[in-house]
Coordinates of C-alpha atoms (C1' of nucleotides) in Angstrom, one line a residue:
Chain A
M1 CA -76.0 -103.9 303.8
T2 CA -75.8 -106.4 300.9
D3 CA -76.9 -109.5 302.7
P4 CA -77.3 -112.5 300.4
A5 CA -79.5 -114.2 302.9
D6 CA -82.0 -111.4 302.4
S7 CA -83.7 -112.7 299.3
T8 CA -87.2 -113.1 300.7
P9 CA -89.6 -112.9 297.8
A10 CA -91.4 -109.6 298.0
P11 CA -95.2 -109.9 297.4
P12 CA -96.2 -108.5 294.0
P13 CA -97.9 -105.1 294.0
P14 CA -101.7 -105.2 294.1
S15 CA -103.3 -105.5 290.6
P16 CA -105.4 -102.5 289.4
W17 CA -108.7 -104.2 290.0
E18 CA -108.3 -105.4 293.5
R19 CA -109.3 -102.3 295.5
E20 CA -108.1 -101.5 298.9
R21 CA -107.5 -104.6 300.8
P22 CA -107.6 -103.9 304.5
A23 CA -104.2 -102.4 305.4
R24 CA -103.1 -106.0 306.0
T25 CA -100.7 -105.9 303.1
R26 CA -98.2 -103.7 305.0
A27 CA -98.6 -105.8 308.1
A28 CA -97.9 -109.0 306.1
V29 CA -94.8 -107.5 304.7
A30 CA -93.7 -106.5 308.2
R31 CA -94.2 -110.2 309.2
T32 CA -90.9 -111.2 307.7
P33 CA -89.2 -112.7 310.8
L34 CA -87.5 -110.2 313.1
S35 CA -83.8 -109.9 313.2
R36 CA -81.1 -107.7 314.6
E37 CA -80.7 -106.2 311.2
R38 CA -84.4 -105.3 310.8
I39 CA -84.5 -103.9 314.3
V40 CA -81.5 -101.6 313.7
E41 CA -83.1 -100.5 310.4
A42 CA -86.3 -99.6 312.1
A43 CA -84.4 -97.8 314.9
F44 CA -82.7 -95.6 312.3
T45 CA -86.1 -94.8 310.8
V46 CA -87.4 -93.7 314.2
L47 CA -84.2 -91.8 315.0
D48 CA -84.4 -89.8 311.8
R49 CA -88.1 -89.0 312.4
Q50 CA -88.1 -88.3 316.2
G51 CA -84.5 -87.8 317.2
L52 CA -82.6 -89.6 319.9
D53 CA -84.9 -88.3 322.7
G54 CA -87.9 -89.8 320.8
L55 CA -86.2 -93.1 320.1
S56 CA -87.8 -95.7 322.4
M57 CA -88.0 -99.4 322.3
R58 CA -91.8 -99.1 322.0
Q59 CA -91.5 -96.8 319.0
V60 CA -89.1 -99.2 317.3
A61 CA -91.5 -102.1 318.0
A62 CA -94.4 -100.0 316.6
E63 CA -92.4 -99.3 313.5
L64 CA -92.0 -103.0 313.0
G65 CA -95.6 -103.8 313.8
V66 CA -94.6 -105.9 316.8
T67 CA -94.9 -105.8 320.5
V68 CA -92.1 -104.3 322.6
S69 CA -91.2 -107.5 324.3
A70 CA -90.6 -109.2 321.0
L71 CA -87.5 -107.0 320.5
Y72 CA -85.9 -108.5 323.6
A73 CA -85.5 -111.9 321.9
H74 CA -83.0 -110.3 319.5
V75 CA -81.5 -107.4 321.4
S76 CA -80.6 -107.6 325.0
S77 CA -81.3 -104.0 325.9
K78 CA -81.7 -100.5 324.5
D79 CA -78.0 -99.9 325.1
D80 CA -77.2 -103.0 323.0
L81 CA -79.3 -101.6 320.2
L82 CA -77.6 -98.2 320.4
E83 CA -74.2 -100.0 320.1
L84 CA -75.4 -101.8 317.0
M85 CA -76.4 -98.5 315.5
Y86 CA -73.0 -97.1 316.4
T87 CA -71.2 -100.0 314.8
R88 CA -73.3 -99.8 311.7
L89 CA -71.8 -96.3 311.2
F90 CA -68.5 -97.9 310.1
D91 CA -70.0 -100.3 307.6
G92 CA -68.1 -99.9 304.3
F93 CA -65.7 -97.3 305.7
E94 CA -62.7 -97.2 303.4
L95 CA -59.4 -98.1 305.0
P96 CA -56.5 -96.5 303.1
R97 CA -53.1 -98.1 303.0
P98 CA -50.9 -95.7 304.9
D99 CA -48.8 -93.5 302.7
P100 CA -46.2 -91.4 304.5
D101 CA -46.1 -88.8 301.8
R102 CA -49.8 -88.2 301.9
W103 CA -50.6 -88.7 305.5
Q104 CA -52.3 -85.3 306.0
E105 CA -54.6 -85.9 303.0
Q106 CA -55.4 -89.3 304.3
V107 CA -56.3 -88.0 307.7
R108 CA -58.4 -85.3 306.1
D109 CA -60.2 -87.9 304.0
Y110 CA -60.8 -90.0 307.1
A111 CA -62.2 -87.1 309.1
R112 CA -64.4 -85.8 306.3
A113 CA -65.8 -89.3 305.7
G114 CA -66.4 -89.6 309.4
R115 CA -68.3 -86.4 309.5
R116 CA -70.4 -87.3 306.5
R117 CA -71.4 -90.6 308.1
L118 CA -72.4 -88.8 311.3
L119 CA -74.5 -86.4 309.4
S120 CA -76.3 -89.2 307.6
H121 CA -78.6 -89.8 310.6
R122 CA -80.1 -87.3 313.0
D123 CA -78.4 -87.1 316.4
M124 CA -75.9 -89.7 315.3
A125 CA -73.0 -87.7 316.9
R126 CA -74.7 -88.0 320.3
I127 CA -74.8 -91.8 319.9
S128 CA -71.2 -91.8 318.7
M129 CA -69.9 -89.7 321.6
A130 CA -71.3 -92.3 324.0
H131 CA -69.3 -95.1 322.6
V132 CA -65.7 -96.0 322.1
P133 CA -64.5 -97.9 319.0
F134 CA -62.7 -100.7 320.9
T135 CA -65.1 -103.5 320.2
A136 CA -63.5 -106.4 318.1
E137 CA -65.3 -105.3 314.9
L138 CA -64.1 -101.7 315.1
L139 CA -60.5 -102.3 316.0
P140 CA -59.4 -102.4 312.3
Y141 CA -60.5 -98.8 311.9
V142 CA -58.6 -97.7 315.0
E143 CA -55.5 -99.6 313.7
S144 CA -55.8 -98.0 310.3
L145 CA -55.8 -94.5 311.8
L146 CA -52.9 -95.3 314.0
A147 CA -51.1 -96.7 311.0
I148 CA -51.3 -93.5 309.1
F149 CA -49.9 -91.5 312.0
R150 CA -47.1 -93.9 312.8
T151 CA -45.9 -94.6 309.3
A152 CA -45.9 -90.8 308.8
G153 CA -43.2 -90.8 311.4
L154 CA -45.0 -89.3 314.4
P155 CA -43.6 -90.2 317.8
D156 CA -45.5 -93.0 319.5
R157 CA -46.9 -90.8 322.3
I158 CA -48.3 -88.3 319.8
A159 CA -49.7 -91.0 317.5
A160 CA -51.4 -92.7 320.4
E161 CA -53.1 -89.4 321.3
A162 CA -53.9 -88.3 317.8
G163 CA -56.5 -90.9 317.1
D164 CA -58.5 -89.8 320.2
L165 CA -58.1 -86.2 319.3
I166 CA -59.3 -86.5 315.8
S167 CA -62.3 -88.7 316.7
T168 CA -63.3 -86.4 319.5
Y169 CA -63.1 -83.4 317.1
I170 CA -65.3 -85.1 314.6
D171 CA -67.9 -86.1 317.1
G172 CA -67.9 -82.8 318.9
F173 CA -68.1 -80.7 315.8
V174 CA -71.0 -82.6 314.3
L175 CA -72.7 -82.7 317.7
E176 CA -72.6 -78.9 317.8
E177 CA -73.9 -78.7 314.2
G178 CA -76.8 -80.8 315.3
M179 CA -77.6 -78.5 318.2
W180 CA -77.7 -75.5 316.0
R181 CA -79.9 -77.3 313.5
D182 CA -82.3 -78.4 316.2
R183 CA -82.4 -74.9 317.7
A184 CA -83.2 -73.4 314.3
A185 CA -85.9 -76.0 313.6
E186 CA -87.7 -75.5 316.9
Q187 CA -87.6 -71.8 316.4
S188 CA -88.8 -71.4 312.9
G189 CA -91.3 -74.2 312.0
E190 CA -92.6 -77.2 313.9
D191 CA -91.6 -79.5 311.0
T192 CA -88.8 -81.2 312.9
S193 CA -88.0 -83.9 310.3
L194 CA -86.5 -82.0 307.4
A195 CA -83.2 -80.1 307.6
R196 CA -84.6 -77.0 306.0
P197 CA -82.2 -74.2 305.1
D198 CA -84.2 -71.7 307.0
W199 CA -81.5 -71.8 309.7
R200 CA -79.7 -69.1 307.9
E201 CA -82.3 -66.9 309.5
M202 CA -81.1 -67.9 313.0
A203 CA -77.5 -67.3 312.0
E204 CA -78.3 -63.7 311.1
E205 CA -80.2 -63.3 314.4
M206 CA -77.2 -64.7 316.3
Q207 CA -74.9 -62.2 314.5
D208 CA -77.2 -59.4 315.3
Y209 CA -77.2 -60.4 318.9
F210 CA -73.4 -60.4 319.0
A211 CA -73.3 -57.0 317.2
S212 CA -75.6 -55.6 319.9
L213 CA -73.2 -56.4 322.7
P214 CA -71.5 -53.5 324.5
A215 CA -68.4 -52.7 322.4
Q216 CA -66.1 -52.1 325.4
D217 CA -66.9 -55.4 327.1
F218 CA -67.0 -57.7 324.1
P219 CA -64.7 -56.4 321.4
H220 CA -63.4 -59.8 320.3
L221 CA -66.8 -61.5 320.2
R222 CA -68.1 -58.6 318.1
A223 CA -65.1 -58.8 315.8
L224 CA -65.4 -62.5 315.2
A225 CA -69.2 -62.8 315.2
G226 CA -69.3 -63.2 311.5
M227 CA -67.0 -66.2 311.5
M228 CA -68.2 -68.0 314.6
V229 CA -71.7 -68.4 313.2
T230 CA -71.6 -69.1 309.6
D231 CA -73.8 -71.2 307.3
S232 CA -70.9 -73.0 305.6
S233 CA -69.8 -75.3 308.4
D234 CA -67.8 -77.3 305.9
E235 CA -65.2 -74.6 305.9
R236 CA -65.2 -74.3 309.7
F237 CA -64.7 -78.1 310.0
D238 CA -61.7 -78.0 307.7
I239 CA -60.1 -75.1 309.6
G240 CA -60.3 -76.9 312.9
L241 CA -59.0 -80.0 311.2
E242 CA -56.1 -78.1 309.8
I243 CA -55.1 -76.7 313.2
I244 CA -54.9 -80.2 314.5
L245 CA -52.9 -81.4 311.5
R246 CA -50.4 -78.6 311.8
G247 CA -50.0 -79.4 315.4
L248 CA -49.3 -83.1 314.6
A249 CA -46.9 -82.1 311.7
S250 CA -44.8 -80.1 314.2
Y251 CA -43.8 -83.4 315.8
L252 CA -42.3 -84.9 312.7
P253 CA -38.6 -85.6 313.3
D254 CA -37.4 -83.6 310.2
A255 CA -37.7 -79.9 310.8
T256 CA -38.7 -79.3 307.1
K257 CA -42.4 -79.3 307.5
R258 CA -43.6 -80.9 304.3
A259 CA -40.9 -82.4 302.2
P260 CA -42.7 -83.1 298.8
S261 CA -41.3 -86.6 298.8
D262 CA -38.9 -87.9 301.4
D263 CA -37.5 -91.3 300.5
G264 CA -37.1 -94.2 302.9
R265 CA -37.7 -92.7 306.3
A266 CA -39.0 -95.9 307.8
P267 CA -41.0 -95.6 311.0
D268 CA -39.2 -97.2 314.0
T269 CA -41.3 -100.4 314.2
T270 CA -40.8 -102.5 317.3
Chain B
M1 CA -72.8 -70.2 346.8
T2 CA -72.4 -67.4 349.4
D3 CA -76.0 -66.2 349.3
P4 CA -76.6 -63.5 352.0
A5 CA -80.3 -64.2 351.9
D6 CA -79.7 -67.7 353.1
S7 CA -79.5 -66.9 356.8
T8 CA -82.6 -68.8 357.9
P9 CA -82.0 -69.8 361.6
A10 CA -81.2 -73.5 361.7
P11 CA -83.1 -75.3 364.5
P12 CA -80.9 -76.3 367.4
P13 CA -79.9 -80.0 367.6
P14 CA -82.1 -82.2 369.7
S15 CA -81.1 -82.1 373.4
P16 CA -79.8 -85.4 374.9
W17 CA -83.0 -86.2 376.8
E18 CA -85.5 -85.9 374.0
R19 CA -85.4 -89.3 372.4
E20 CA -86.1 -90.0 368.8
R21 CA -88.7 -87.6 367.7
P22 CA -90.3 -89.0 364.5
A23 CA -88.0 -88.3 361.6
R24 CA -89.7 -84.9 361.4
T25 CA -86.6 -83.0 362.3
R26 CA -85.0 -83.6 359.0
A27 CA -88.2 -82.7 357.2
A28 CA -88.4 -79.4 359.1
V29 CA -84.9 -78.5 358.1
A30 CA -85.8 -79.2 354.5
R31 CA -88.8 -76.9 354.8
T32 CA -86.6 -73.8 354.2
P33 CA -88.4 -72.3 351.2
L34 CA -87.5 -73.8 347.9
S35 CA -85.4 -71.8 345.5
R36 CA -83.6 -72.3 342.2
E37 CA -80.3 -72.5 344.2
R38 CA -81.5 -75.2 346.5
I39 CA -82.9 -77.2 343.6
V40 CA -79.6 -77.0 341.7
E41 CA -77.7 -78.0 344.8
A42 CA -80.0 -81.1 345.4
A43 CA -79.7 -82.0 341.7
F44 CA -75.9 -82.1 342.1
T45 CA -76.2 -84.4 345.1
V46 CA -78.4 -86.7 343.1
L47 CA -76.1 -86.5 340.1
D48 CA -73.1 -87.5 342.1
R49 CA -74.9 -90.4 343.7
Q50 CA -76.8 -91.8 340.7
G51 CA -75.2 -90.4 337.6
L52 CA -77.0 -88.5 334.8
D53 CA -79.2 -91.4 333.9
G54 CA -80.4 -91.6 337.5
L55 CA -81.1 -87.9 337.7
S56 CA -84.8 -87.4 337.6
M57 CA -87.0 -84.6 338.8
R58 CA -88.7 -87.0 341.2
Q59 CA -85.3 -87.9 342.7
V60 CA -84.4 -84.3 343.1
A61 CA -87.7 -83.6 344.8
A62 CA -87.2 -86.5 347.1
E63 CA -83.8 -85.2 348.0
L64 CA -85.5 -81.9 349.1
G65 CA -88.4 -83.7 350.9
V66 CA -90.9 -82.2 348.5
T67 CA -93.4 -83.2 345.8
V68 CA -92.2 -83.3 342.2
S69 CA -94.7 -80.7 341.1
A70 CA -93.3 -78.2 343.6
L71 CA -90.1 -78.0 341.6
Y72 CA -92.0 -76.6 338.6
A73 CA -92.8 -73.4 340.4
H74 CA -89.1 -72.5 340.3
V75 CA -87.8 -74.4 337.3
S76 CA -89.6 -74.6 334.1
S77 CA -88.4 -78.0 333.0
K78 CA -85.7 -80.6 333.4
D79 CA -83.8 -79.0 330.6
D80 CA -83.9 -75.7 332.4
L81 CA -82.5 -77.4 335.5
L82 CA -79.7 -78.9 333.4
E83 CA -78.8 -75.6 332.0
L84 CA -78.6 -74.1 335.5
M85 CA -76.2 -76.9 336.4
Y86 CA -74.1 -76.2 333.3
T87 CA -74.0 -72.5 334.1
R88 CA -73.0 -73.2 337.7
L89 CA -69.9 -74.9 336.3
F90 CA -68.4 -71.5 335.4
D91 CA -69.0 -69.9 338.8
G92 CA -65.8 -68.3 340.0
F93 CA -63.8 -69.2 336.9
E94 CA -60.8 -67.0 336.8
L95 CA -60.6 -64.7 333.7
P96 CA -57.0 -63.8 333.0
R97 CA -56.1 -60.6 331.3
P98 CA -54.7 -61.6 328.0
D99 CA -50.9 -61.5 327.8
P100 CA -49.5 -62.1 324.3
D101 CA -46.2 -63.4 325.7
R102 CA -47.9 -66.0 327.8
W103 CA -50.8 -67.0 325.6
Q104 CA -50.0 -70.7 325.5
E105 CA -49.7 -70.9 329.3
Q106 CA -52.9 -69.0 329.6
V107 CA -54.7 -71.4 327.4
R108 CA -53.2 -74.3 329.2
D109 CA -54.5 -72.9 332.5
Y110 CA -57.9 -72.3 331.0
A111 CA -58.1 -75.9 329.8
R112 CA -56.8 -77.5 332.9
A113 CA -59.2 -75.5 335.1
G114 CA -62.0 -76.5 332.8
R115 CA -61.2 -80.1 333.0
R116 CA -60.9 -79.9 336.8
R117 CA -64.4 -78.3 337.0
L118 CA -65.9 -81.0 334.8
L119 CA -64.3 -83.7 337.0
S120 CA -65.8 -82.2 340.1
H121 CA -69.2 -83.8 339.4
R122 CA -70.1 -87.1 338.0
D123 CA -71.2 -87.1 334.3
M124 CA -70.7 -83.4 334.1
A125 CA -69.0 -83.6 330.8
R126 CA -72.1 -85.2 329.3
I127 CA -74.1 -82.2 330.5
S128 CA -71.5 -79.8 329.2
M129 CA -71.4 -81.3 325.8
A130 CA -75.2 -80.8 325.4
H131 CA -74.8 -77.0 325.9
V132 CA -73.2 -74.1 324.3
P133 CA -71.8 -71.2 326.3
F134 CA -73.7 -68.5 324.4
T135 CA -76.1 -67.5 327.1
A136 CA -75.7 -63.9 328.4
E137 CA -74.1 -65.0 331.7
L138 CA -71.4 -67.1 329.9
L139 CA -70.4 -64.7 327.1
P140 CA -67.7 -63.1 329.2
Y141 CA -65.9 -66.5 329.4
V142 CA -66.1 -66.9 325.6
E143 CA -64.9 -63.4 325.2
S144 CA -62.0 -64.0 327.5
L145 CA -60.8 -67.0 325.6
L146 CA -61.1 -65.2 322.3
A147 CA -59.2 -62.3 323.7
I148 CA -56.2 -64.6 324.5
F149 CA -56.1 -65.9 321.0
R150 CA -56.6 -62.6 319.3
T151 CA -54.2 -60.5 321.3
A152 CA -51.6 -63.3 320.8
G153 CA -51.8 -62.4 317.1
L154 CA -53.7 -65.4 315.6
P155 CA -55.6 -64.6 312.4
D156 CA -59.3 -64.0 313.1
R157 CA -60.5 -67.1 311.3
I158 CA -58.2 -69.3 313.4
A159 CA -59.1 -67.5 316.7
A160 CA -62.8 -68.0 316.0
E161 CA -62.3 -71.7 315.6
A162 CA -59.8 -72.1 318.4
G163 CA -62.4 -71.5 321.1
D164 CA -64.7 -74.2 319.9
L165 CA -61.8 -76.6 319.3
I166 CA -60.4 -76.2 322.8
S167 CA -63.9 -76.5 324.5
T168 CA -64.7 -79.6 322.5
Y169 CA -61.4 -81.1 323.4
I170 CA -61.9 -80.6 327.1
D171 CA -65.5 -81.9 327.1
G172 CA -64.6 -84.8 324.9
F173 CA -61.6 -85.8 326.9
V174 CA -63.4 -85.8 330.2
L175 CA -66.4 -87.5 328.8
E176 CA -64.2 -90.4 327.8
E177 CA -62.5 -90.4 331.2
G178 CA -65.9 -90.8 332.7
M179 CA -66.8 -93.7 330.4
W180 CA -63.7 -95.6 331.4
R181 CA -64.4 -94.9 335.1
D182 CA -67.9 -96.1 334.8
R183 CA -66.9 -99.2 332.9
A184 CA -64.3 -100.0 335.6
A185 CA -66.8 -99.4 338.4
E186 CA -69.5 -101.7 336.9
Q187 CA -66.9 -104.3 336.3
S188 CA -65.2 -104.5 339.7
G189 CA -67.6 -103.6 342.5
E190 CA -71.2 -102.5 342.6
D191 CA -70.3 -99.5 344.7
T192 CA -70.9 -97.0 342.0
S193 CA -70.5 -93.9 344.0
L194 CA -66.8 -93.8 344.9
A195 CA -64.1 -93.2 342.3
R196 CA -62.0 -96.1 343.5
P197 CA -58.6 -96.7 342.0
D198 CA -59.3 -100.3 341.2
W199 CA -59.6 -99.2 337.6
R200 CA -56.0 -99.8 337.2
E201 CA -57.0 -103.4 337.0
M202 CA -59.1 -102.7 333.9
A203 CA -56.3 -100.8 332.3
E204 CA -54.1 -103.9 332.6
E205 CA -56.9 -106.1 331.3
M206 CA -57.3 -103.7 328.3
Q207 CA -53.5 -103.8 327.6
D208 CA -53.5 -107.6 327.8
Y209 CA -56.3 -107.7 325.3
F210 CA -54.4 -105.4 322.9
A211 CA -51.3 -107.6 323.4
S212 CA -53.3 -110.7 322.5
L213 CA -54.3 -109.3 319.1
P214 CA -52.8 -111.0 316.0
A215 CA -49.4 -109.3 315.4
Q216 CA -49.7 -109.1 311.6
D217 CA -53.1 -107.5 311.6
F218 CA -52.7 -105.0 314.5
P219 CA -49.0 -104.0 314.7
H220 CA -49.7 -100.4 315.6
L221 CA -52.4 -101.0 318.2
R222 CA -50.1 -103.5 319.9
A223 CA -47.2 -101.1 319.8
L224 CA -49.2 -98.3 321.3
A225 CA -51.3 -100.2 323.7
G226 CA -49.3 -99.1 326.7
M227 CA -49.8 -95.4 325.9
M228 CA -53.4 -95.5 324.9
V229 CA -54.7 -96.9 328.1
T230 CA -52.8 -95.4 330.9
D231 CA -53.7 -94.5 334.5
S232 CA -52.2 -91.0 334.4
S233 CA -54.7 -89.3 332.2
D234 CA -53.4 -86.0 333.3
E235 CA -50.4 -86.6 331.0
R236 CA -52.6 -87.7 328.1
F237 CA -54.7 -84.5 328.5
D238 CA -51.6 -82.3 328.3
I239 CA -50.3 -84.0 325.2
G240 CA -53.5 -83.5 323.3
L241 CA -53.6 -79.9 324.5
E242 CA -50.1 -79.4 323.3
I243 CA -50.9 -80.7 319.8
I244 CA -53.6 -78.1 319.5
L245 CA -51.4 -75.4 320.9
R246 CA -48.7 -76.1 318.4
G247 CA -51.2 -76.1 315.6
L248 CA -52.4 -72.7 316.7
A249 CA -48.9 -71.4 317.1
S250 CA -48.1 -72.3 313.5
Y251 CA -50.5 -69.6 312.4
L252 CA -48.7 -66.8 314.2
P253 CA -47.5 -64.2 311.7
D254 CA -43.9 -64.2 312.7
A255 CA -42.2 -67.4 311.6
T256 CA -40.0 -67.6 314.8
K257 CA -42.3 -69.7 316.8
R258 CA -41.9 -68.3 320.3
A259 CA -40.2 -65.0 320.4
P260 CA -39.5 -64.4 324.1
S261 CA -41.0 -61.0 324.0
D262 CA -42.2 -59.3 320.9
D263 CA -43.1 -55.7 321.5
G264 CA -46.0 -53.7 320.1
R265 CA -47.5 -56.2 317.6
A266 CA -51.1 -55.0 318.1
P267 CA -53.9 -57.3 316.9
D268 CA -55.8 -55.8 313.9
T269 CA -58.9 -54.6 315.7
T270 CA -61.9 -53.4 313.7
Chain C
dA1 C1' -89.0 -120.9 318.2
dC2 C1' -91.0 -116.8 318.3
dC3 C1' -94.2 -113.6 319.6
dT4 C1' -98.2 -111.6 322.8
dG5 C1' -100.3 -109.5 327.0
dA6 C1' -99.9 -108.0 331.2
dA7 C1' -97.4 -106.3 334.7
dC8 C1' -93.7 -103.7 337.4
dA9 C1' -91.3 -99.8 338.6
dC10 C1' -90.2 -96.0 336.9
dC11 C1' -90.4 -91.2 333.9
dG12 C1' -91.7 -85.5 332.8
dT13 C1' -95.3 -82.4 333.0
dT14 C1' -99.9 -80.3 334.1
dC15 C1' -103.5 -78.7 337.0
dA16 C1' -107.1 -78.4 340.2
dA17 C1' -107.2 -78.1 345.0
dG18 C1' -105.6 -77.1 349.5
dT19 C1' -103.3 -73.9 353.3
Chain D
dA1 C1' -97.7 -67.5 347.5
dC2 C1' -96.3 -71.9 347.8
dC3 C1' -97.0 -76.6 347.9
dT4 C1' -99.8 -81.3 347.5
dG5 C1' -102.4 -85.1 345.1
dA6 C1' -103.8 -87.1 341.4
dA7 C1' -103.7 -87.8 336.8
dC8 C1' -101.9 -88.2 331.9
dA9 C1' -99.1 -90.1 328.6
dC10 C1' -95.2 -92.0 328.3
dC11 C1' -90.7 -95.1 329.6
dG12 C1' -87.2 -100.0 329.8
dT13 C1' -87.5 -104.6 331.1
dT14 C1' -89.4 -109.2 332.6
dC15 C1' -92.1 -113.2 332.3
dA16 C1' -95.8 -116.4 332.0
dA17 C1' -98.7 -117.7 328.4
dG18 C1' -100.0 -118.7 323.9
dT19 C1' -99.2 -120.6 318.8

DNA sequence: ACCTGAACACCGTTCAAGT
DNA sequence: ACCTGAACACCGTTCAAGT
């Protein structure tokens, strides 16, 4: 993000009297040498505009004002590029120092921050689901999450699984959010780019559909329709998260669920 | 599967004396009229052989001995075909009648069966993640899962979320399984088709890598390496499932976690 | 050293034309 | 009614050639 080597002098804006130079100005700006960073940046621009299905090497090249083949000097393949985008997702992610007394809050913060980052670019959850955070750069994040679980006192087998479970939950939830958003967008207007709130319309339509089902065949679906399709997905996210946290908490050695402050219960290291 | 309209007489096998007729015989067999069923079947064959990235309309057509454009008379798009494959996944899925006393076992059965079905075709989890079981045909399965949760006595808001949570977990877990399998396959041999057990080799390699990390920076990752990458993923699947089930159980109205048989606690319908 | 141009082997989808 | 052939507008990747 804040790259000190990035201090290329930007050309001054055109003075008021020089009128409409060919569109070369933009092209010249784009001529700053290619780099992995710039390619990733352009890829995000294309992603947000066209979605993952519209993200092609050719579109990225066009965004940079460059030939497709030029990209392959900096990036070995499209998969490589997608991995760079995935890794970028973790940039500046806060790593808390594990506090046994606040482990649930720390996991909540971790999950909410993860969801927020996934929501920051279109179809990002789809990219995230296709990757695993076991590259050298990302291991500190995995370690940090495991640290929270283990210093909280969770048994090793549970802690080992909890990281996967939480990550899968975040990715899966946001993926589904995106699907609904896409469906709403393609239904209402053709303006695919903006995340317009006219998806509430679809939510109502969906609820009407559930309500129209035969009562004797679908009693539970009818009863829960209002809560399964809701506009505030923040609340839904927190509920699912809470279910997982309660499940994890049930494995804590001391039966008293949430001691306000339990002193000196060291995790069995080694 | 058992389609009674599928009784087209198969041509007898070539008699011993007629030698090597041009390869027309196979072509003639393939000439049984096209149908959505046959297209889906061929698509699964291609999927298992080449994976989702190698599944193209052209390959499916080739598998059927037919031109690509012929497919579009029966299937409106590739997405349509993928949705048919997704729906097929549920064929013959057992729907239990909800039993409040055995709700946890019923959910376990549901989840294990779901995973087994996803594992029955390559990359099936990726297809599943891209869909939502809210088409008319699949609603009974959603209803059935919700029924288990609700008659068990879970609060509505929890029951509504539980279905999503479980489904996401199953898909996510199997997706990851597939990623490891692929990675192992591309590393060891080029024979992509078979699910060879030479992936144990990669598991060891992975564990060695974790063990090689600096001890002061990655204590937890090192401690848990053995349980995070294991060959028996069945066990790992059950552990994650158990965490979710315990979380859900914590929302049951009666504090006593698992009353052996609690009579007459009806779910608040309406 | 870095980028272009052209090519290769693919895609999904459409549509006039054949039988 | 059902399928073919050809075309359109795309793909990811490679590689010789330019500057």
